[in-house]
mmCIF file of C-alpha atoms and ligand atoms in Angstrom:
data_model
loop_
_atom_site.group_PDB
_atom_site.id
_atom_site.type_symbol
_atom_site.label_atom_id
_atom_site.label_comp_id
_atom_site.label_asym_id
_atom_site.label_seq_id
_atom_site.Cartn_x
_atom_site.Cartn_y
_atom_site.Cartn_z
ATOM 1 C CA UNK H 1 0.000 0.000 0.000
ATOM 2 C CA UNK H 2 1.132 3.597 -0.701
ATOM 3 C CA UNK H 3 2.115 6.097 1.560
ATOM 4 C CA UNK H 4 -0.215 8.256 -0.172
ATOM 5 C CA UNK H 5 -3.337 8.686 1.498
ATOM 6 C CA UNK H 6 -6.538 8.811 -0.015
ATOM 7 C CA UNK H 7 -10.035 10.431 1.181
ATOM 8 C CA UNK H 8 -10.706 7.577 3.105
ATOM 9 C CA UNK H 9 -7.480 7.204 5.026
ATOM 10 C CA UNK H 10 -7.892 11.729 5.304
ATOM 11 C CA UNK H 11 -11.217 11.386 6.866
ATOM 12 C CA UNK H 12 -9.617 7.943 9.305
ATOM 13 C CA UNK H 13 -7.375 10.511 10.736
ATOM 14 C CA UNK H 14 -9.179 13.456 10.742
ATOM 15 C CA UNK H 15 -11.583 10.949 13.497
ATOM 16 C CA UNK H 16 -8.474 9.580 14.934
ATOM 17 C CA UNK H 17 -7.593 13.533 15.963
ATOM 18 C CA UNK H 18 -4.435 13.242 13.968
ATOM 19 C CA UNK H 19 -3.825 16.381 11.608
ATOM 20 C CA UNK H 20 -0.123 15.349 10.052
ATOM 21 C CA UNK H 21 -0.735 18.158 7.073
ATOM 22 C CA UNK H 22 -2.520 20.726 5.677
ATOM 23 C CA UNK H 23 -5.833 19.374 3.379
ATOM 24 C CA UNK H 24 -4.328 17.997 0.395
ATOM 25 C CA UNK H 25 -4.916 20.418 -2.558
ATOM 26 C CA UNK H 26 -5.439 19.835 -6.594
ATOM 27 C CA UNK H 27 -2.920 21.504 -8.625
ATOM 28 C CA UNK H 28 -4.978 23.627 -10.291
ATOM 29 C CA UNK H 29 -2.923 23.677 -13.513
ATOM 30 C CA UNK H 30 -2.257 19.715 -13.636
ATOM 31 C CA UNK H 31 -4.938 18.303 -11.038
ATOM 32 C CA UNK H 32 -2.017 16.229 -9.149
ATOM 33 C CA UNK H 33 -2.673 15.992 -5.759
ATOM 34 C CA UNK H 34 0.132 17.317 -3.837
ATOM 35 C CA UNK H 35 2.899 15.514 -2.895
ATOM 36 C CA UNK H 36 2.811 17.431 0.746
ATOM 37 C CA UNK H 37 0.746 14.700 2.688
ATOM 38 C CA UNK H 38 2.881 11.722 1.981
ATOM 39 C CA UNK H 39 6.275 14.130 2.528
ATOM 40 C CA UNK H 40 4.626 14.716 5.887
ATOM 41 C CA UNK H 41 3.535 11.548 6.904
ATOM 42 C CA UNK H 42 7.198 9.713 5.771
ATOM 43 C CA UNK H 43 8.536 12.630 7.482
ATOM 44 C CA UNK H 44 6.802 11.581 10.402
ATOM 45 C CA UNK H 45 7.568 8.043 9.844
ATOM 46 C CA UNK H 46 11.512 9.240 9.764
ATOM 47 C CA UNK H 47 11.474 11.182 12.593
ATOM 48 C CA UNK H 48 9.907 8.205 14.918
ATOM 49 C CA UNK H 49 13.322 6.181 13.787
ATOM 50 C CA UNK H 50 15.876 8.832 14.002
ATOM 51 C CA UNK H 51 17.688 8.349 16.595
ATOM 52 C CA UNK H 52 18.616 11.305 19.146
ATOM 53 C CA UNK H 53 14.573 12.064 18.878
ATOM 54 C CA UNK H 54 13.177 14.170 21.649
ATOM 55 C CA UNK H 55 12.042 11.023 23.917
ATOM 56 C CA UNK H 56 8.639 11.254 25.396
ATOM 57 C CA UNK H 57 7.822 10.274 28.892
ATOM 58 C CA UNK H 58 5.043 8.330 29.010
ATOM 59 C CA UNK H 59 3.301 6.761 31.898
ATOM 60 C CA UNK H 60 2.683 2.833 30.157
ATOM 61 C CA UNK H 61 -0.206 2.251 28.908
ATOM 62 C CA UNK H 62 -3.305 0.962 31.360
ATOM 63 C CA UNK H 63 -6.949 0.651 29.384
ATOM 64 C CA UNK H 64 -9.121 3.952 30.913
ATOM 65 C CA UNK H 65 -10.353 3.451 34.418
ATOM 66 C CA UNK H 66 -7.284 1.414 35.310
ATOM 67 C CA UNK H 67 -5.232 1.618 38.438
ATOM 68 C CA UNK H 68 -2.107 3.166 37.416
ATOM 69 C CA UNK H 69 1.402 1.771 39.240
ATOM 70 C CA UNK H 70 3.769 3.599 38.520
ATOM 71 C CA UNK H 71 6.363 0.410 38.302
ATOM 72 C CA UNK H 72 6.805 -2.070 35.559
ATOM 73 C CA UNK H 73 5.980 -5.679 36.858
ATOM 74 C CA UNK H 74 8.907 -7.641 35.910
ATOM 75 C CA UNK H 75 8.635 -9.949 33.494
ATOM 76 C CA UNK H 76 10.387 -13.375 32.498
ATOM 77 C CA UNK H 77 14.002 -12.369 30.943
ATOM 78 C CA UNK H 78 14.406 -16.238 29.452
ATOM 79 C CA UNK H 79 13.187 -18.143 26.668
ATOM 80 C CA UNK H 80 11.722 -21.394 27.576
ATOM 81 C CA UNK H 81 11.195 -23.751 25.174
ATOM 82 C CA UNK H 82 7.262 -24.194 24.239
ATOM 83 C CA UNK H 83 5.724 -26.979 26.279
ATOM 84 C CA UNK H 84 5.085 -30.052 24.001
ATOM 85 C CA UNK H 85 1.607 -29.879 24.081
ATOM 86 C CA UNK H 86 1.336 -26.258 22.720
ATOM 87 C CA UNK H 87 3.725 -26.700 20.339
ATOM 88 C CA UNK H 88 1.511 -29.332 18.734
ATOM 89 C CA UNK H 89 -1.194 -27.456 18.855
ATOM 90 C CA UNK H 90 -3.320 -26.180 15.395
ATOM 91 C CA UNK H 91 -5.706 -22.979 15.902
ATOM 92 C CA UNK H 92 -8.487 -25.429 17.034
ATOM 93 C CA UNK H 93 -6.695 -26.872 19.710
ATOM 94 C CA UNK H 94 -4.603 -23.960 21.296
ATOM 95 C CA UNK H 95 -8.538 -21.662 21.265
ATOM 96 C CA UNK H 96 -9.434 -24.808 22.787
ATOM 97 C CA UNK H 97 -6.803 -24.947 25.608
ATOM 98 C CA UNK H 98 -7.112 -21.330 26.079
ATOM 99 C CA UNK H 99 -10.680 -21.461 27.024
ATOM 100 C CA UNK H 100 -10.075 -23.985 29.369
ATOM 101 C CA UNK H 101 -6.998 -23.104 30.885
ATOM 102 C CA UNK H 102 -6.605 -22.575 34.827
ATOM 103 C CA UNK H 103 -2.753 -22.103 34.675
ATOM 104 C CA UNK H 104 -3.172 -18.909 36.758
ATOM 105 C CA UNK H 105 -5.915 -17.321 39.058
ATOM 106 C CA UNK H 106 -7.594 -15.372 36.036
ATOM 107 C CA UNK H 107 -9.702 -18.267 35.846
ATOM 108 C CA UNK H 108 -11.344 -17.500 38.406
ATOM 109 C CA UNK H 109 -12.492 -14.537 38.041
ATOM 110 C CA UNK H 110 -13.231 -14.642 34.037
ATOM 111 C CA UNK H 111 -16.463 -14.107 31.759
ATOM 112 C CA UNK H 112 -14.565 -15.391 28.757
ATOM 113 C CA UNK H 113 -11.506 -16.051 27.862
ATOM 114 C CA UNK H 114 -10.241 -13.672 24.452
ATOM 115 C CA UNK H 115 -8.570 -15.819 22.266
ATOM 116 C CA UNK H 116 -7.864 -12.875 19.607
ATOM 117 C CA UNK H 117 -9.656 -12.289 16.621
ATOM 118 C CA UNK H 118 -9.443 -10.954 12.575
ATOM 119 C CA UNK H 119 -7.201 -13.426 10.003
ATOM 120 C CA UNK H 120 -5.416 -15.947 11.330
ATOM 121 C CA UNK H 121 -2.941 -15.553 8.196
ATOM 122 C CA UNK H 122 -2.713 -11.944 8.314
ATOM 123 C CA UNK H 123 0.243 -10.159 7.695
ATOM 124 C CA UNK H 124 -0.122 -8.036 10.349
ATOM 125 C CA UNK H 125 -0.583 -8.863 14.230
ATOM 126 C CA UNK H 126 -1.533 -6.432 16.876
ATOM 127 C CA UNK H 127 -1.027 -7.273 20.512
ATOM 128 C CA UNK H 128 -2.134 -5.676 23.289
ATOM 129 C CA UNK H 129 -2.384 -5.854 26.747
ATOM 130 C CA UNK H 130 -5.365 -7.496 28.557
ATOM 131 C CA UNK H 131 -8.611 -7.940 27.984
ATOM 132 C CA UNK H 132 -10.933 -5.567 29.899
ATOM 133 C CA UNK H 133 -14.643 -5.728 31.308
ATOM 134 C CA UNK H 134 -16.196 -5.488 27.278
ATOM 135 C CA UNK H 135 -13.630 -8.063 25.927
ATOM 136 C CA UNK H 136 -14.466 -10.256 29.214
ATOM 137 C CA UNK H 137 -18.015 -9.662 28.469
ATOM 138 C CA UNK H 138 -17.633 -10.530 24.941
ATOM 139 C CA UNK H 139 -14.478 -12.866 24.658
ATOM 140 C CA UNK H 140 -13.170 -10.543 21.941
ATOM 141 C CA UNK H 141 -10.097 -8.041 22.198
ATOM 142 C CA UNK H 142 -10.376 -4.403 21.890
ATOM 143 C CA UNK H 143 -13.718 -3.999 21.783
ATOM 144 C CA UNK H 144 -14.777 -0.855 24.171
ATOM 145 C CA UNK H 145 -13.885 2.475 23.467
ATOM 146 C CA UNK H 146 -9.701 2.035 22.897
ATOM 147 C CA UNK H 147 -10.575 -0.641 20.535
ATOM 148 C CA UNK H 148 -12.831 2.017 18.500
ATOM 149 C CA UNK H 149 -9.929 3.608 17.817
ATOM 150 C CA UNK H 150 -7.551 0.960 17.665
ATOM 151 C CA UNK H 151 -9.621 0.314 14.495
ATOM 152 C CA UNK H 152 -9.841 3.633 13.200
ATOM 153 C CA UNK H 153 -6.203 3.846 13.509
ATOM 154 C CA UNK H 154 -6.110 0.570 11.803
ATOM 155 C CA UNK H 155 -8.564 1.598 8.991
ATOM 156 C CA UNK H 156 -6.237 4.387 8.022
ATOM 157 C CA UNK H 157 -3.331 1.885 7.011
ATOM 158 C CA UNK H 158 -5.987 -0.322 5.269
ATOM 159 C CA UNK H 159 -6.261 -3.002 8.026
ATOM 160 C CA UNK H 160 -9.354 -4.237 8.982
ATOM 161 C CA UNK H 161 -10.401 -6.987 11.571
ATOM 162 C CA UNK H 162 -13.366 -8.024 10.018
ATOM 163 C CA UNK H 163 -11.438 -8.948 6.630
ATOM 164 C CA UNK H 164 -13.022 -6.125 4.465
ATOM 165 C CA UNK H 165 -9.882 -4.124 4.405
ATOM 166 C CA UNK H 166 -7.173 -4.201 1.824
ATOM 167 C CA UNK H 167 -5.040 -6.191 4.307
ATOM 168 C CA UNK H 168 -6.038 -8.631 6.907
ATOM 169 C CA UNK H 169 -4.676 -8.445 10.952
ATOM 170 C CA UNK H 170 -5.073 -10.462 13.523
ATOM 171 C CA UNK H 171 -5.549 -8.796 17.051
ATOM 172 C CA UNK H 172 -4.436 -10.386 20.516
ATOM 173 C CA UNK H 173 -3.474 -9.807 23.930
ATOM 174 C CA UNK H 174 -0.539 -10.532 26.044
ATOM 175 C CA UNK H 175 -3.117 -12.078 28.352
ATOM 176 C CA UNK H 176 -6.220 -14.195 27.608
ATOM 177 C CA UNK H 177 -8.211 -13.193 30.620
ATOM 178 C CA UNK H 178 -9.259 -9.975 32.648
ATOM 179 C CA UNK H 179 -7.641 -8.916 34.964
ATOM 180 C CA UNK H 180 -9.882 -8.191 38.192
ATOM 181 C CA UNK H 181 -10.796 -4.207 38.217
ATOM 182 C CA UNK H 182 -8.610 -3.837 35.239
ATOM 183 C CA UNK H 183 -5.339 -4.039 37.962
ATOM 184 C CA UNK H 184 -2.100 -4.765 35.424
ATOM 185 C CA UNK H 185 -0.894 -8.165 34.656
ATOM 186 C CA UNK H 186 1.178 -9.575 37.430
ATOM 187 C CA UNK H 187 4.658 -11.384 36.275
ATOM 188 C CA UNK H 188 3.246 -15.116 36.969
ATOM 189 C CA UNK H 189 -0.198 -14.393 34.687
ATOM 190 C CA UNK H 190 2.274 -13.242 31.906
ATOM 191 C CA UNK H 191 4.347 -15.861 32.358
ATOM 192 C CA UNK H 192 1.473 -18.218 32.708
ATOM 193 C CA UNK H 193 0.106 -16.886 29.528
ATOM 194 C CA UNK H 194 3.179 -16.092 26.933
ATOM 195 C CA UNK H 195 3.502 -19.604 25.668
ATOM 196 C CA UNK H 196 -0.132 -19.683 23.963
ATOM 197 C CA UNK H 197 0.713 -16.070 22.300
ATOM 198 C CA UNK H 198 4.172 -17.370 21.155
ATOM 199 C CA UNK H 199 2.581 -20.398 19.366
ATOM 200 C CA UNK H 200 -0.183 -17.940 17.861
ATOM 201 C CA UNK H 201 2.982 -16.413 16.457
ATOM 202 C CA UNK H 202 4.730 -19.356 15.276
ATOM 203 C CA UNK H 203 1.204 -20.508 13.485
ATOM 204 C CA UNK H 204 -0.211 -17.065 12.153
ATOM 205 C CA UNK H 205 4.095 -16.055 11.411
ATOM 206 C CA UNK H 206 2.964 -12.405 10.549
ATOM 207 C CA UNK H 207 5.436 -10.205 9.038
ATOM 208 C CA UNK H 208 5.087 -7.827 11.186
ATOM 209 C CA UNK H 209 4.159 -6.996 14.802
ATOM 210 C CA UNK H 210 2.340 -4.101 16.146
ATOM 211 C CA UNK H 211 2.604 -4.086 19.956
ATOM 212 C CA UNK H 212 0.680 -1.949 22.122
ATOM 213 C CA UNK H 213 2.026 -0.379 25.227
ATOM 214 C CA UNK H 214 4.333 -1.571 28.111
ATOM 215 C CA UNK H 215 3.293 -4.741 28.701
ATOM 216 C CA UNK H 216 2.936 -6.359 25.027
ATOM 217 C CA UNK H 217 6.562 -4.269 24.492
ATOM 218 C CA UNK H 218 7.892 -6.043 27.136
ATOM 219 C CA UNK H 219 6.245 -9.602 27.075
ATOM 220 C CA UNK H 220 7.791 -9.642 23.247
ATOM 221 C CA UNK H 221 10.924 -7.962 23.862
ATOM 222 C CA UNK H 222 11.788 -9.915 26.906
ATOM 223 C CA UNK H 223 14.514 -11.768 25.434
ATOM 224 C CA UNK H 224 15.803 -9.751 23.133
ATOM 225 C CA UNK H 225 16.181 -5.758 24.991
ATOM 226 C CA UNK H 226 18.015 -6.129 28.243
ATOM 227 C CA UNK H 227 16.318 -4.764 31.253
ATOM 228 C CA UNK H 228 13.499 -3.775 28.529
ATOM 229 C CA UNK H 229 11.073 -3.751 32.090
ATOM 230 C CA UNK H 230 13.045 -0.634 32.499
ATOM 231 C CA UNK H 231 12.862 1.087 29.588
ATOM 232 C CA UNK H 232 10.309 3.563 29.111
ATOM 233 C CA UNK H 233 8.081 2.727 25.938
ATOM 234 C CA UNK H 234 8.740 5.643 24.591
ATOM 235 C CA UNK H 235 12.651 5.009 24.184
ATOM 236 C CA UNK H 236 11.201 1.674 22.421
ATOM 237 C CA UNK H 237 9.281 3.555 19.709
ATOM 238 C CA UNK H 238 10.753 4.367 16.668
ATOM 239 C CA UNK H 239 13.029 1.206 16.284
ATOM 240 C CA UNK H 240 12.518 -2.398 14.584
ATOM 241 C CA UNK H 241 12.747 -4.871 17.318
ATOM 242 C CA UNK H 242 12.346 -8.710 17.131
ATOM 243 C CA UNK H 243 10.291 -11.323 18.725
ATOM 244 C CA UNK H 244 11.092 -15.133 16.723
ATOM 245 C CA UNK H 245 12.122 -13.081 14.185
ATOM 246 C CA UNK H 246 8.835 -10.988 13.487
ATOM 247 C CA UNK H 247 9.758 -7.109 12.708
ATOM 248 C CA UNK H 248 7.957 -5.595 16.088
ATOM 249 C CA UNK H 249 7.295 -1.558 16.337
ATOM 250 C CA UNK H 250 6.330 -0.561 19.695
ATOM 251 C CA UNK H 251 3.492 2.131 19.840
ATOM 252 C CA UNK H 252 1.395 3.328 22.246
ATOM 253 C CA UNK H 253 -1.780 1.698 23.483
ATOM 254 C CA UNK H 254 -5.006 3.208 22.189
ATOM 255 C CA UNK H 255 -6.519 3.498 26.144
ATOM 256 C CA UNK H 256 -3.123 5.433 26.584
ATOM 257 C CA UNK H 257 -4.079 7.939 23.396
ATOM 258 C CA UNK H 258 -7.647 8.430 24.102
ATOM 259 C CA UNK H 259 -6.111 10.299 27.617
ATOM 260 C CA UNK H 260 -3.193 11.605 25.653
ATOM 261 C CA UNK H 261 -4.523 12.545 22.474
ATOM 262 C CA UNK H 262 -1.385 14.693 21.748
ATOM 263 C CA UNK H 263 0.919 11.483 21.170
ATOM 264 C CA UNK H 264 -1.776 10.324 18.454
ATOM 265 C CA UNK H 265 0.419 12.128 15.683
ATOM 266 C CA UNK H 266 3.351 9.501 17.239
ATOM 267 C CA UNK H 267 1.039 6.593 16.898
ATOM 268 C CA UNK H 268 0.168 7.627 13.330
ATOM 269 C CA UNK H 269 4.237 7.580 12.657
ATOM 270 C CA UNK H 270 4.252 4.089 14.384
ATOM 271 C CA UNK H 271 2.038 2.753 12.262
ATOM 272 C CA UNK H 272 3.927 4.742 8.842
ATOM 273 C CA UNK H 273 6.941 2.850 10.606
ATOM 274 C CA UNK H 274 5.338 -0.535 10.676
ATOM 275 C CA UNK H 275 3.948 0.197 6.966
ATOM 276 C CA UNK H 276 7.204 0.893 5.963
ATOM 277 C CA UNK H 277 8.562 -2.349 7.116
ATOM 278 C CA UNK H 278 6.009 -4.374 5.549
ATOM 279 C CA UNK H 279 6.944 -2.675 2.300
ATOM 280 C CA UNK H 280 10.601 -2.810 2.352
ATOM 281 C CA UNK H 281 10.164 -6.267 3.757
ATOM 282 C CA UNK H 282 7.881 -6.841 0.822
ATOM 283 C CA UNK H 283 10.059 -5.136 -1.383
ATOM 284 C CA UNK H 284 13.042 -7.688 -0.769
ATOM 285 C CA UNK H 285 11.256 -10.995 -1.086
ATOM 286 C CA UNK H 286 9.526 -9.751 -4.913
HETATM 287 N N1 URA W 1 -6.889 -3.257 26.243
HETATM 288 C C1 URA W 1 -6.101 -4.245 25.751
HETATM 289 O O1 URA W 1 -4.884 -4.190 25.849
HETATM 290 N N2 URA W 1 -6.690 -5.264 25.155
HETATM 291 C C2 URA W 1 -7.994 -5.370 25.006
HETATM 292 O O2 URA W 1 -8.443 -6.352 24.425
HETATM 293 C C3 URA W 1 -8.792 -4.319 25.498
HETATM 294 C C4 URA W 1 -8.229 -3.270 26.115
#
């Protein structure tokens, strides 16, 4: 997909609150639409990955109405290898052992469990954090008011979870189940958990990862940023990280915009970032 943005993606960003250049005008003597949005936007794309950036300090991510702590919860720092049973497992089977699984205390307390939903063979994967009470109620991620604009935010690059778009994604969550009163994950539910999003990796094998706030940042970049529990998210934005060898770009989560709707023009050049990935990684494989 092309940088350039058409009315559709205009009006997508106009909703998200994100106003990266001046309305787009005709040339009046060839009709050309000006080249000024997509300068602006790969402008903004560039100056998420240049490095000495004016770093933002931003308190991680928690959905709206969350507790906020103030510390990270430490997560695991080692790779374990996949137990044997997961590793085997097909879509069927791991939704299957998700929705039954008592490997940690969120069991009790659950509606549903959220699996993750959109195209299983999408290119693209979004991860967030947990689910929340709509996505308990529901069993689907993203669904109250951050997910609104998770998908407006998504429409703009042509992603849609419902398949309609131009490009397919596949949304999911560090954990399965909700938290009680929205507190953040605690380091034995995201251990507890991480195994049956690695294998939903290893079976979807997106090309590239979108991950949403401190805790998806550091469940996927566990093993591969030292001390990443430490690092504020915004010092991980505006790089290409790894997780099993998936391109990830860090962003900000959408419950963490819609109370900060200033850093939505920094989510917009997180997303340019990821597209830009895609299409150079695109680029090299034609
Ligand atoms: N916040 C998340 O991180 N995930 C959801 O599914 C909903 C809110």
């Amino acid at each position: 997909m092309s940088l350039e943005l058409d009315e559709r993606q205009r009006a997508m960003l106009q909703e998200m609150g994100v106003r990266v250049w001046s309305p787009a005008p005709l040339s009046a003597r060839t009709g050309e639409l000006s080249p000024e949005p997509a300068r602006q936007v790969k402008a903004a794309a560039a100056e998420a990955a240049a490095p000495g950036k004016p770093v933002v300090s931003e308190r991680p991510a928690a959905p709206v109405g969350k507790t906020v702590q103030q510390t990270a919860a430490p997560v695991p720092t080692t790779a374990q290898p996949l137990p044997a049973d997961i590793a085997a497992m097909d879509w069927d089977a791991l939704r299957q052992a998700v929705a039954s699984c008592q490997a940690c205390g969120l069991c009790e307390s659950r509606k549903n469990t959220v699996f993750g939903t959109g195209d299983t063979q999408a290119r693209w994967l979004v991860v967030g954090e947990a689910p929340g009470e709509n996505e308990d109620l529901q069993g689907e991620p993203f669904v109250g008011t951050a997910g609104q604009l998770l998908d407006n935010m998504l429409k703009a690059v042509g992603l849609r979870r419902d398949g309609t778009g131009e490009q397919g994604v596949y949304i999911a969550n560090v954990l399965k189940c909700r938290p009680p009163a929205n507190r953040n994950p605690q380091p034995d539910e995201v251990a507890q958990c991480e195994p049956y999003l690695r294998r939903q990796v290893e079976l979807q094998q997106p090309q590239i990862i979108l991950a949403l706030g401190r805790f998806a940042a550091q469940s996927l970049l566990q093993t591969t940023v030292p001390d990443v529990a430490r690092i504020p998210l915004g010092k991980l934005r505006g790089q290409v990280h790894s997780y099993q060898g998936v391109p990830v770009v860090v962003s900000y989560h959408p419950a963490y915009l819609l109370r900060t709707p200033q850093d939505k023009a920094k989510a917009w050049a997180d997303l340019c970032l990821a597209l830009d990935v895609m299409q150079r990684g695109e680029a090299a494989s034609a």
